[in-house]
mmCIF file of C-alpha atoms in Angstrom:
data_model
loop_
_atom_site.group_PDB
_atom_site.id
_atom_site.type_symbol
_atom_site.label_atom_id
_atom_site.label_comp_id
_atom_site.label_asym_id
_atom_site.label_seq_id
_atom_site.Cartn_x
_atom_site.Cartn_y
_atom_site.Cartn_z
ATOM 1 C CA MET A 200 136.132 68.302 93.224
ATOM 2 C CA GLN A 201 136.926 71.865 94.242
ATOM 3 C CA ASN A 202 136.581 73.027 90.644
ATOM 4 C CA THR A 203 133.266 71.200 90.344
ATOM 5 C CA PHE A 204 131.842 73.001 93.386
ATOM 6 C CA LYS A 205 133.233 76.288 92.145
ATOM 7 C CA LYS A 206 131.517 75.843 88.779
ATOM 8 C CA PHE A 207 128.282 74.859 90.487
ATOM 9 C CA PHE A 208 128.151 77.972 92.674
ATOM 10 C CA LEU A 209 129.170 80.233 89.801
ATOM 11 C CA LYS A 210 126.326 78.820 87.743
ATOM 12 C CA LEU A 211 123.892 79.183 90.649
ATOM 13 C CA ALA A 212 124.935 82.807 91.145
ATOM 14 C CA LEU A 213 124.461 83.433 87.427
ATOM 15 C CA LEU A 214 120.969 81.956 87.522
ATOM 16 C CA VAL A 215 119.875 83.965 90.550
ATOM 17 C CA SER A 216 121.293 87.228 89.225
ATOM 18 C CA LEU A 217 119.708 86.615 85.808
ATOM 19 C CA SER A 218 116.313 85.915 87.357
ATOM 20 C CA SER A 219 116.524 88.959 89.612
ATOM 21 C CA ALA A 220 117.529 91.183 86.704
ATOM 22 C CA MET A 221 114.612 89.981 84.603
ATOM 23 C CA ILE A 222 111.924 90.448 87.246
ATOM 24 C CA GLY A 223 113.219 93.543 89.058
ATOM 25 C CA VAL A 224 112.251 92.932 92.700
ATOM 26 C CA ASP A 225 110.154 95.894 93.792
ATOM 27 C CA SER A 226 106.554 96.724 94.631
ATOM 28 C CA PRO A 227 104.106 98.344 92.216
ATOM 29 C CA ALA A 228 102.570 100.132 95.167
ATOM 30 C CA ASN A 229 105.875 101.890 95.844
ATOM 31 C CA ALA A 230 105.289 105.067 97.821
ATOM 32 C CA HIS A 231 107.859 106.882 95.677
ATOM 33 C CA GLU A 232 106.509 105.762 92.297
ATOM 34 C CA LEU A 233 105.987 108.660 89.897
ATOM 35 C CA GLN A 234 102.904 109.101 87.753
ATOM 36 C CA PRO A 235 102.250 111.120 84.584
ATOM 37 C CA THR A 236 100.942 114.632 85.030
ATOM 38 C CA ILE A 237 97.389 115.152 83.777
ATOM 39 C CA ALA A 238 96.448 118.566 82.360
ATOM 40 C CA ASP A 239 92.923 119.686 81.473
ATOM 41 C CA LEU A 240 92.951 122.697 79.138
ATOM 42 C CA THR A 241 89.876 124.958 78.977
ATOM 43 C CA ILE A 242 89.649 128.087 76.817
ATOM 44 C CA GLU A 243 86.520 130.145 77.397
ATOM 45 C CA ASP A 244 85.504 133.828 77.360
ATOM 46 C CA GLY A 245 89.030 135.080 76.818
ATOM 47 C CA THR A 246 90.499 132.989 79.638
ATOM 48 C CA ALA A 247 92.799 129.986 79.370
ATOM 49 C CA GLU A 248 92.820 127.580 82.302
ATOM 50 C CA LEU A 249 95.238 124.703 82.716
ATOM 51 C CA ALA A 250 94.196 122.377 85.539
ATOM 52 C CA LEU A 251 97.120 120.143 86.505
ATOM 53 C CA ARG A 252 97.071 116.992 88.594
ATOM 54 C CA ILE A 253 100.714 116.928 89.538
ATOM 55 C CA ASN A 254 103.321 115.659 91.988
ATOM 56 C CA LEU A 255 104.624 119.080 93.006
ATOM 57 C CA GLU A 256 107.329 117.757 95.321
ATOM 58 C CA ALA A 257 108.955 115.780 92.491
ATOM 59 C CA PHE A 258 109.086 118.873 90.261
ATOM 60 C CA LEU A 259 110.361 121.160 93.011
ATOM 61 C CA ALA A 260 113.066 118.643 93.893
ATOM 62 C CA GLY A 261 114.381 118.923 90.332
ATOM 63 C CA ILE A 262 114.084 115.203 89.612
ATOM 64 C CA ASP A 263 114.568 114.270 85.954
ATOM 65 C CA LEU A 264 111.185 112.630 85.411
ATOM 66 C CA ASP A 265 112.187 111.600 81.888
ATOM 67 C CA ALA A 266 114.921 109.382 83.307
ATOM 68 C CA VAL A 267 113.345 107.744 86.384
ATOM 69 C CA ASP A 268 109.963 106.354 87.413
ATOM 70 C CA ASP A 269 110.685 106.200 91.132
ATOM 71 C CA THR A 270 112.177 108.897 93.352
ATOM 72 C CA ASN A 271 114.332 106.265 95.048
ATOM 73 C CA ASP A 272 116.212 105.896 91.755
ATOM 74 C CA ALA A 273 116.920 109.634 91.432
ATOM 75 C CA GLN A 274 120.198 111.182 92.541
ATOM 76 C CA ASN A 275 118.278 113.914 94.348
ATOM 77 C CA GLY A 276 115.684 111.547 95.804
ATOM 78 C CA GLN A 277 116.543 112.767 99.303
ATOM 79 C CA ASP A 278 115.465 116.274 98.301
ATOM 80 C CA TYR A 279 112.092 114.849 97.343
ATOM 81 C CA ASP A 280 111.757 113.107 100.711
ATOM 82 C CA ALA A 281 112.625 116.346 102.506
ATOM 83 C CA LEU A 282 110.016 118.270 100.523
ATOM 84 C CA ARG A 283 107.431 115.551 101.051
ATOM 85 C CA ALA A 284 107.840 116.017 104.811
ATOM 86 C CA LEU A 285 107.121 119.766 104.663
ATOM 87 C CA PRO A 286 103.692 121.242 105.509
ATOM 88 C CA ASN A 287 101.363 121.892 102.591
ATOM 89 C CA GLY A 288 101.747 125.649 102.936
ATOM 90 C CA ASP A 289 105.499 125.483 102.404
ATOM 91 C CA ILE A 290 105.073 123.475 99.204
ATOM 92 C CA MET A 291 102.436 125.849 97.844
ATOM 93 C CA GLY A 292 104.711 128.778 98.650
ATOM 94 C CA ARG A 293 107.442 127.328 96.417
ATOM 95 C CA ALA A 294 105.167 126.581 93.447
ATOM 96 C CA PRO A 295 105.553 130.072 91.865
ATOM 97 C CA GLN A 296 109.274 129.353 91.374
ATOM 98 C CA LEU A 297 108.354 126.399 89.189
ATOM 99 C CA LEU A 298 105.769 128.405 87.257
ATOM 100 C CA GLU A 299 108.336 131.115 86.545
ATOM 101 C CA GLN A 300 110.553 128.521 84.854
ATOM 102 C CA TRP A 301 107.643 127.248 82.783
ATOM 103 C CA ASN A 302 106.646 130.725 81.606
ATOM 104 C CA ALA A 303 110.231 131.323 80.474
ATOM 105 C CA LEU A 304 109.912 128.480 77.913
ATOM 106 C CA PRO A 305 107.115 129.595 77.197
ATOM 107 C CA MET A 306 104.851 126.682 78.110
ATOM 108 C CA LEU A 307 101.654 128.043 76.521
ATOM 109 C CA THR A 308 101.347 129.876 73.222
ATOM 110 C CA VAL A 309 98.161 131.196 71.624
ATOM 111 C CA ASP A 310 98.218 131.948 67.889
ATOM 112 C CA GLY A 311 102.006 131.636 68.100
ATOM 113 C CA ALA A 312 102.415 134.271 70.840
ATOM 114 C CA PRO A 313 103.637 133.341 74.351
ATOM 115 C CA VAL A 314 101.138 133.535 77.185
ATOM 116 C CA VAL A 315 102.051 134.134 80.825
ATOM 117 C CA LEU A 316 100.308 131.688 83.153
ATOM 118 C CA ARG A 317 99.437 132.633 86.732
ATOM 119 C CA SER A 318 98.668 130.424 89.682
ATOM 120 C CA ALA A 319 94.969 130.609 90.554
ATOM 121 C CA ASP A 320 94.617 127.854 93.145
ATOM 122 C CA ILE A 321 96.446 124.867 94.615
ATOM 123 C CA VAL A 322 94.672 122.062 96.442
ATOM 124 C CA MET A 323 96.840 119.512 98.257
ATOM 125 C CA PRO A 324 95.534 116.411 100.078
ATOM 126 C CA GLU A 325 95.506 116.761 103.848
ATOM 127 C CA ASP A 326 96.482 114.116 106.418
ATOM 128 C CA LEU A 327 98.020 111.860 103.762
ATOM 129 C CA ASP A 328 100.542 109.304 105.010
ATOM 130 C CA ILE A 329 104.010 110.723 104.410
ATOM 131 C CA GLU A 330 105.064 107.366 102.971
ATOM 132 C CA LEU A 331 102.638 107.873 100.084
ATOM 133 C CA SER A 332 103.231 110.060 97.063
ATOM 134 C CA ARG A 333 100.913 113.049 96.833
ATOM 135 C CA LEU A 334 99.126 114.410 93.774
ATOM 136 C CA SER A 335 98.047 118.034 93.997
ATOM 137 C CA ASP A 336 95.522 119.969 91.906
ATOM 138 C CA TRP A 337 97.079 123.151 90.540
ATOM 139 C CA ALA A 338 94.967 125.580 88.504
ATOM 140 C CA LEU A 339 96.845 127.955 86.171
ATOM 141 C CA THR A 340 95.089 130.754 84.285
ATOM 142 C CA ALA A 341 95.868 133.423 81.675
ATOM 143 C CA LYS A 342 93.986 136.112 79.812
ATOM 144 C CA ILE A 343 93.987 135.634 76.029
ATOM 145 C CA ASP A 344 92.417 137.253 72.985
ATOM 146 C CA PRO A 345 88.789 136.014 72.740
ATOM 147 C CA ARG A 346 89.313 135.790 68.960
ATOM 148 C CA ALA A 347 92.238 133.371 69.292
ATOM 149 C CA GLU A 348 92.101 130.334 67.012
ATOM 150 C CA VAL A 349 94.833 127.878 68.027
ATOM 151 C CA VAL A 350 96.833 127.041 71.125
ATOM 152 C CA GLN A 351 99.954 124.945 71.726
ATOM 153 C CA LEU A 352 101.507 123.620 74.907
ATOM 154 C CA THR A 353 105.194 122.827 75.385
ATOM 155 C CA TRP A 354 105.991 120.397 78.187
ATOM 156 C CA PRO A 355 109.404 121.074 79.784
ATOM 157 C CA LYS A 356 112.273 118.680 79.218
ATOM 158 C CA GLY A 357 112.762 116.455 82.256
ATOM 159 C CA ALA A 358 109.102 116.819 83.311
ATOM 160 C CA GLY A 359 108.160 113.235 82.420
ATOM 161 C CA ALA A 360 104.917 112.270 80.726
ATOM 162 C CA LEU A 361 101.928 114.574 80.344
ATOM 163 C CA VAL A 362 98.377 113.697 79.360
ATOM 164 C CA LEU A 363 96.839 116.821 77.796
ATOM 165 C CA ARG A 364 93.042 116.919 77.552
ATOM 166 C CA GLN A 365 91.059 119.737 75.964
ATOM 167 C CA GLN A 366 87.771 120.542 77.688
ATOM 168 C CA GLY A 367 84.526 122.295 76.804
ATOM 169 C CA VAL A 368 84.393 121.689 73.049
ATOM 170 C CA GLU A 369 82.533 119.243 70.859
ATOM 171 C CA ASP A 370 85.614 117.562 69.405
ATOM 172 C CA PRO A 371 88.327 117.889 72.083
ATOM 173 C CA PHE A 372 92.003 117.117 71.683
ATOM 174 C CA THR A 373 93.617 114.497 73.892
ATOM 175 C CA GLY A 374 97.336 113.859 73.574
ATOM 176 C CA TYR A 375 100.328 112.295 75.293
ATOM 177 C CA LEU A 376 103.502 114.363 75.547
ATOM 178 C CA ASP A 377 106.944 113.389 76.779
ATOM 179 C CA GLY A 378 109.272 115.889 78.394
ATOM 180 C CA GLY A 379 110.493 118.337 75.750
ATOM 181 C CA ASP A 380 107.548 117.728 73.402
ATOM 182 C CA THR A 381 105.196 120.358 71.985
ATOM 183 C CA SER A 382 101.579 119.564 71.235
ATOM 184 C CA PRO A 383 100.156 120.020 67.737
ATOM 185 C CA GLU A 384 98.112 123.155 67.140
ATOM 186 C CA ILE A 385 94.828 122.706 69.003
ATOM 187 C CA ASP A 386 91.810 124.312 67.359
ATOM 188 C CA LEU A 387 89.998 126.393 69.969
ATOM 189 C CA LEU A 388 86.744 125.959 68.053
ATOM 190 C CA GLY A 389 86.802 122.251 68.762
ATOM 191 C CA GLY A 390 88.248 120.863 65.549
ATOM 192 C CA ALA A 391 91.241 119.068 67.012
ATOM 193 C CA SER A 392 94.004 119.037 64.441
ATOM 194 C CA GLN A 393 94.979 115.516 65.511
ATOM 195 C CA SER A 394 94.149 112.937 62.839
ATOM 196 C CA ASN A 395 93.073 109.338 63.409
ATOM 197 C CA TRP A 396 96.602 108.225 62.513
ATOM 198 C CA GLY A 397 98.024 110.798 64.921
ATOM 199 C CA ALA A 398 95.795 109.512 67.717
ATOM 200 C CA PHE A 399 96.858 105.912 66.995
ATOM 201 C CA VAL A 400 100.568 106.752 66.938
ATOM 202 C CA GLY A 401 100.255 109.008 69.982
ATOM 203 C CA TYR A 402 98.739 106.292 72.164
ATOM 204 C CA VAL A 403 101.161 103.488 71.222
ATOM 205 C CA PRO A 404 103.829 104.832 73.641
ATOM 206 C CA VAL A 405 101.167 105.245 76.341
ATOM 207 C CA GLY A 406 100.401 101.512 76.200
ATOM 208 C CA PHE A 407 104.073 100.543 75.906
ATOM 209 C CA ASP A 408 104.997 102.779 78.844
ATOM 210 C CA HIS A 409 102.368 101.067 80.991
ATOM 211 C CA ILE A 410 104.225 97.782 80.490
ATOM 212 C CA LEU A 411 107.844 98.980 80.274
ATOM 213 C CA PRO A 412 108.914 100.268 82.648
ATOM 214 C CA LYS A 413 105.879 101.024 84.821
ATOM 215 C CA GLY A 414 103.823 97.817 84.727
ATOM 216 C CA LEU A 415 105.879 95.584 87.003
ATOM 217 C CA ASP A 416 102.912 93.373 87.892
ATOM 218 C CA HIS A 417 102.136 92.841 84.199
ATOM 219 C CA ILE A 418 105.831 92.208 83.496
ATOM 220 C CA LEU A 419 105.945 89.466 86.134
ATOM 221 C CA PHE A 420 102.797 87.851 84.745
ATOM 222 C CA VAL A 421 104.218 87.789 81.202
ATOM 223 C CA LEU A 422 107.494 86.351 82.531
ATOM 224 C CA GLY A 423 105.410 83.687 84.233
ATOM 225 C CA LEU A 424 103.995 82.746 80.838
ATOM 226 C CA PHE A 425 107.494 82.622 79.349
ATOM 227 C CA PHE A 426 108.932 80.474 82.157
ATOM 228 C CA LEU A 427 106.586 77.531 81.538
ATOM 229 C CA SER A 428 108.356 75.869 78.619
ATOM 230 C CA THR A 429 111.151 76.263 76.083
ATOM 231 C CA ARG A 430 108.775 75.339 73.291
ATOM 232 C CA LEU A 431 107.258 78.123 71.185
ATOM 233 C CA ARG A 432 103.772 76.627 70.832
ATOM 234 C CA PRO A 433 102.833 76.781 74.564
ATOM 235 C CA LEU A 434 104.007 80.387 74.682
ATOM 236 C CA VAL A 435 101.926 81.305 71.623
ATOM 237 C CA TRP A 436 98.813 79.670 73.121
ATOM 238 C CA GLN A 437 99.263 81.512 76.414
ATOM 239 C CA VAL A 438 100.044 84.916 74.937
ATOM 240 C CA SER A 439 97.144 84.605 72.474
ATOM 241 C CA ALA A 440 94.673 83.773 75.259
ATOM 242 C CA PHE A 441 95.990 86.598 77.420
ATOM 243 C CA THR A 442 95.949 89.130 74.563
ATOM 244 C CA LEU A 443 92.422 88.260 73.446
ATOM 245 C CA ALA A 444 91.086 88.480 76.995
ATOM 246 C CA HIS A 445 92.655 91.765 78.020
ATOM 247 C CA THR A 446 91.702 93.323 74.674
ATOM 248 C CA VAL A 447 88.041 92.512 75.366
ATOM 249 C CA THR A 448 87.915 93.998 78.861
ATOM 250 C CA LEU A 449 90.129 96.927 77.865
ATOM 251 C CA ALA A 450 87.577 97.891 75.195
ATOM 252 C CA LEU A 451 84.594 97.299 77.489
ATOM 253 C CA GLY A 452 86.206 99.258 80.295
ATOM 254 C CA ALA A 453 87.201 102.142 78.020
ATOM 255 C CA LEU A 454 83.614 102.294 76.728
ATOM 256 C CA GLY A 455 82.329 102.423 80.294
ATOM 257 C CA LEU A 456 80.370 99.179 79.905
ATOM 258 C CA VAL A 457 82.342 97.381 82.626
ATOM 259 C CA ASN A 458 83.634 99.005 85.783
ATOM 260 C CA VAL A 459 85.143 96.899 88.572
ATOM 261 C CA PRO A 460 86.755 98.698 91.551
ATOM 262 C CA GLY A 461 90.529 98.613 91.734
ATOM 263 C CA SER A 462 90.273 97.246 95.274
ATOM 264 C CA ILE A 463 88.977 94.036 93.677
ATOM 265 C CA VAL A 464 90.958 93.975 90.438
ATOM 266 C CA GLU A 465 94.431 94.712 91.846
ATOM 267 C CA PRO A 466 94.529 91.873 94.441
ATOM 268 C CA LEU A 467 93.227 89.428 91.808
ATOM 269 C CA ILE A 468 95.948 90.522 89.381
ATOM 270 C CA ALA A 469 98.515 89.808 92.096
ATOM 271 C CA ALA A 470 96.896 86.406 92.690
ATOM 272 C CA SER A 471 97.156 85.625 88.966
ATOM 273 C CA ILE A 472 100.902 86.239 89.179
ATOM 274 C CA VAL A 473 101.185 83.777 92.069
ATOM 275 C CA TYR A 474 99.183 81.133 90.194
ATOM 276 C CA VAL A 475 101.247 81.083 86.993
ATOM 277 C CA ALA A 476 104.505 81.166 88.970
ATOM 278 C CA VAL A 477 103.543 78.270 91.246
ATOM 279 C CA GLU A 478 102.313 76.195 88.319
ATOM 280 C CA ASN A 479 105.664 76.761 86.569
ATOM 281 C CA ILE A 480 107.450 75.187 89.527
ATOM 282 C CA PHE A 481 105.453 71.940 89.363
ATOM 283 C CA PHE A 482 104.776 71.718 85.618
ATOM 284 C CA HIS A 483 106.978 72.233 82.581
ATOM 285 C CA ARG A 484 104.441 71.765 79.825
ATOM 286 C CA LEU A 485 101.140 73.333 78.818
ATOM 287 C CA SER A 486 98.143 71.763 80.567
ATOM 288 C CA ARG A 487 94.651 71.731 79.088
ATOM 289 C CA TRP A 488 93.291 74.134 81.676
ATOM 290 C CA ARG A 489 96.106 76.703 81.657
ATOM 291 C CA PRO A 490 95.017 78.689 78.523
ATOM 292 C CA VAL A 491 91.490 78.903 79.970
ATOM 293 C CA VAL A 492 92.783 80.114 83.325
ATOM 294 C CA ILE A 493 95.096 82.614 81.621
ATOM 295 C CA PHE A 494 92.164 83.893 79.564
ATOM 296 C CA GLY A 495 90.339 84.593 82.829
ATOM 297 C CA PHE A 496 93.378 86.345 84.242
ATOM 298 C CA GLY A 497 93.674 88.330 81.014
ATOM 299 C CA LEU A 498 90.195 89.714 81.634
ATOM 300 C CA LEU A 499 91.434 91.060 84.975
ATOM 301 C CA HIS A 500 94.568 92.597 83.485
ATOM 302 C CA GLY A 501 92.431 94.245 80.804
ATOM 303 C CA LEU A 502 90.444 95.966 83.549
ATOM 304 C CA GLY A 503 93.738 97.194 84.959
ATOM 305 C CA PHE A 504 94.691 98.613 81.559
ATOM 306 C CA ALA A 505 91.257 100.230 81.286
ATOM 307 C CA SER A 506 91.759 102.014 84.611
ATOM 308 C CA VAL A 507 94.896 103.622 83.157
ATOM 309 C CA LEU A 508 92.955 104.872 80.150
ATOM 310 C CA GLY A 509 90.276 106.085 82.538
ATOM 311 C CA ASP A 510 92.859 108.364 84.142
ATOM 312 C CA PHE A 511 94.282 109.525 80.807
ATOM 313 C CA GLY A 512 91.062 109.762 78.846
ATOM 314 C CA LEU A 513 90.528 108.996 75.165
ATOM 315 C CA PRO A 514 89.758 111.623 72.524
ATOM 316 C CA PRO A 515 86.065 111.248 71.582
ATOM 317 C CA GLY A 516 86.766 112.120 67.960
ATOM 318 C CA GLN A 517 89.506 109.496 67.672
ATOM 319 C CA PHE A 518 88.346 107.032 70.327
ATOM 320 C CA LEU A 519 88.850 103.855 68.318
ATOM 321 C CA PRO A 520 92.309 104.587 66.825
ATOM 322 C CA ALA A 521 93.551 105.792 70.218
ATOM 323 C CA LEU A 522 92.233 102.630 71.893
ATOM 324 C CA ILE A 523 93.848 100.424 69.245
ATOM 325 C CA GLY A 524 97.109 102.354 69.564
ATOM 326 C CA PHE A 525 97.141 101.853 73.326
ATOM 327 C CA ASN A 526 96.522 98.132 72.926
ATOM 328 C CA VAL A 527 99.263 97.829 70.288
ATOM 329 C CA GLY A 528 101.627 99.571 72.688
ATOM 330 C CA VAL A 529 100.720 97.068 75.405
ATOM 331 C CA GLU A 530 101.401 94.160 73.045
ATOM 332 C CA LEU A 531 104.753 95.611 71.983
ATOM 333 C CA GLY A 532 105.668 95.979 75.638
ATOM 334 C CA GLN A 533 104.765 92.356 76.380
ATOM 335 C CA LEU A 534 106.714 91.077 73.386
ATOM 336 C CA SER A 535 109.696 93.167 74.472
ATOM 337 C CA VAL A 536 109.596 91.524 77.911
ATOM 338 C CA ILE A 537 109.559 88.036 76.370
ATOM 339 C CA ALA A 538 112.277 88.858 73.830
ATOM 340 C CA THR A 539 114.517 90.370 76.511
ATOM 341 C CA ALA A 540 114.089 87.349 78.778
ATOM 342 C CA ALA A 541 114.892 84.917 75.942
ATOM 343 C CA ILE A 542 117.982 86.888 74.876
ATOM 344 C CA LEU A 543 119.306 87.170 78.435
ATOM 345 C CA LEU A 544 118.854 83.462 78.992
ATOM 346 C CA TRP A 545 120.607 82.577 75.733
ATOM 347 C CA LEU A 546 123.502 84.892 76.604
ATOM 348 C CA ALA A 547 123.741 83.160 79.990
ATOM 349 C CA VAL A 548 124.004 79.793 78.260
ATOM 350 C CA VAL A 549 126.729 81.120 75.945
ATOM 351 C CA ALA A 550 128.619 82.600 78.911
ATOM 352 C CA ALA A 551 128.415 79.318 80.818
ATOM 353 C CA ARG A 552 129.765 77.409 77.807
ATOM 354 C CA ARG A 553 132.655 79.792 77.376
ATOM 355 C CA ALA A 554 133.489 79.540 81.083
ATOM 356 C CA ARG A 555 133.856 75.775 80.666
ATOM 357 C CA LEU A 556 135.849 76.242 77.438
ATOM 358 C CA GLU A 557 133.402 74.081 75.532
ATOM 359 C CA GLY A 558 132.326 74.588 71.950
ATOM 360 C CA PRO A 559 129.035 76.174 70.785
ATOM 361 C CA GLN A 560 127.774 72.930 69.231
ATOM 362 C CA GLU A 561 126.071 71.898 72.479
ATOM 363 C CA LEU A 562 124.265 75.191 73.136
ATOM 364 C CA VAL A 563 120.937 73.835 71.905
ATOM 365 C CA THR A 564 121.029 70.938 74.377
ATOM 366 C CA GLU A 565 122.249 73.169 77.223
ATOM 367 C CA TYR A 566 119.473 75.757 76.819
ATOM 368 C CA PRO A 567 116.586 73.610 78.181
ATOM 369 C CA VAL A 568 118.646 72.630 81.236
ATOM 370 C CA MET A 569 119.463 76.196 82.183
ATOM 371 C CA PHE A 570 115.972 77.346 81.218
ATOM 372 C CA ARG A 571 114.452 74.940 83.735
ATOM 373 C CA ALA A 572 116.830 76.116 86.455
ATOM 374 C CA VAL A 573 116.051 79.778 85.735
ATOM 375 C CA SER A 574 112.340 78.966 85.424
ATOM 376 C CA VAL A 575 112.117 77.417 88.877
ATOM 377 C CA THR A 576 114.298 80.083 90.509
ATOM 378 C CA GLY A 577 112.552 82.961 88.789
ATOM 379 C CA SER A 578 109.066 81.540 89.316
ATOM 380 C CA LEU A 579 109.747 81.106 93.018
ATOM 381 C CA LEU A 580 110.776 84.753 93.324
ATOM 382 C CA ILE A 581 107.772 85.854 91.269
ATOM 383 C CA ALA A 582 105.417 83.801 93.457
ATOM 384 C CA LEU A 583 106.840 85.347 96.633
ATOM 385 C CA ILE A 584 106.518 88.877 95.267
ATOM 386 C CA GLY A 585 102.982 88.193 94.013
ATOM 387 C CA ALA A 586 101.965 86.745 97.392
ATOM 388 C CA TYR A 587 103.296 89.851 99.119
ATOM 389 C CA TRP A 588 101.258 92.038 96.763
ATOM 390 C CA VAL A 589 98.102 90.023 97.488
ATOM 391 C CA VAL A 590 98.504 90.661 101.220
ATOM 392 C CA GLU A 591 99.482 94.283 100.667
ATOM 393 C CA ARG A 592 96.571 95.050 98.338
ATOM 394 C CA VAL A 593 93.977 93.312 100.487
ATOM 395 C CA PHE A 594 95.029 94.297 103.995
ATOM 396 C CA LEU A 595 97.371 97.297 103.689
#
């Protein structure tokens, strides 16, 4: 009897830890969540201007933004908190130290020659709750040869993601750089050297990154789809409905034909997470109405994806391939979530069998039993997190 209870609690602990690992209990509205830096590059009348929308405190704290997405996960996260508590003037006074490091790379080159950037202006939000991350507007300028033809930007290693957008030309360049990357040569006359294929490939990681690791609410929704049934057909129906729906609103939103405020979309996305999780607890097969409901929820998630592209921008000359690339990245992220969940669950079944010293011939029959246990446990946790987000996004 003692061994029976011991096995039961070991299995229960395995299920809970597996579910927690797959869903990652945290809030998408985390005050310490890091966002990509956005840089608008303008070259005009012999002057280069780089307008950054940047989390200065994270850079000054020396956080490796390539490795973490939340300052709480960084070894020097306390340094960030200390900087965040300082007055705006103190932060602005330390910015030149950061710029000196960037110029040493060099960060900007024109016709292959390094250019020294200087700080022209810094605007930091006032009276912002200290528990919220702060994005500042930092304008950097440099004098260049008016006859210059091409420019390149190198984004420092450890600086995280950068969205680089060329301004003031007919065919501007828009690109996505990771820390340590260098942009292609950007034609100052407006002929962006980025091809349609380059735009497609460049935006695939942008879409993937929005799911893994940054799209926790989308991850939980996709896990909710996975937790319904062990059968492949229900999962295919759900994912197909969700993909079709969010593709439609993503395109409409990116084209500017549909624009719904985030204050409406975000709470509804959280509510969609609660719905699929609660339904998983009471049902274990695909109902007639579920694909229709998921299609509706997919429309909401597509608007969420579109808001991300709204912040990044899409290159006008390569709008369609960039949009398709982003959507492909989103799909790859969703499939990665499902594949990871399925593999973890199968490994849990194998581990449980080995613990009982039983052969692998019964793994197929064991999988549905453990799947249902993980489904209920995981769906309950997902529902609780989603409910918290609904309250947080509506009232807080």
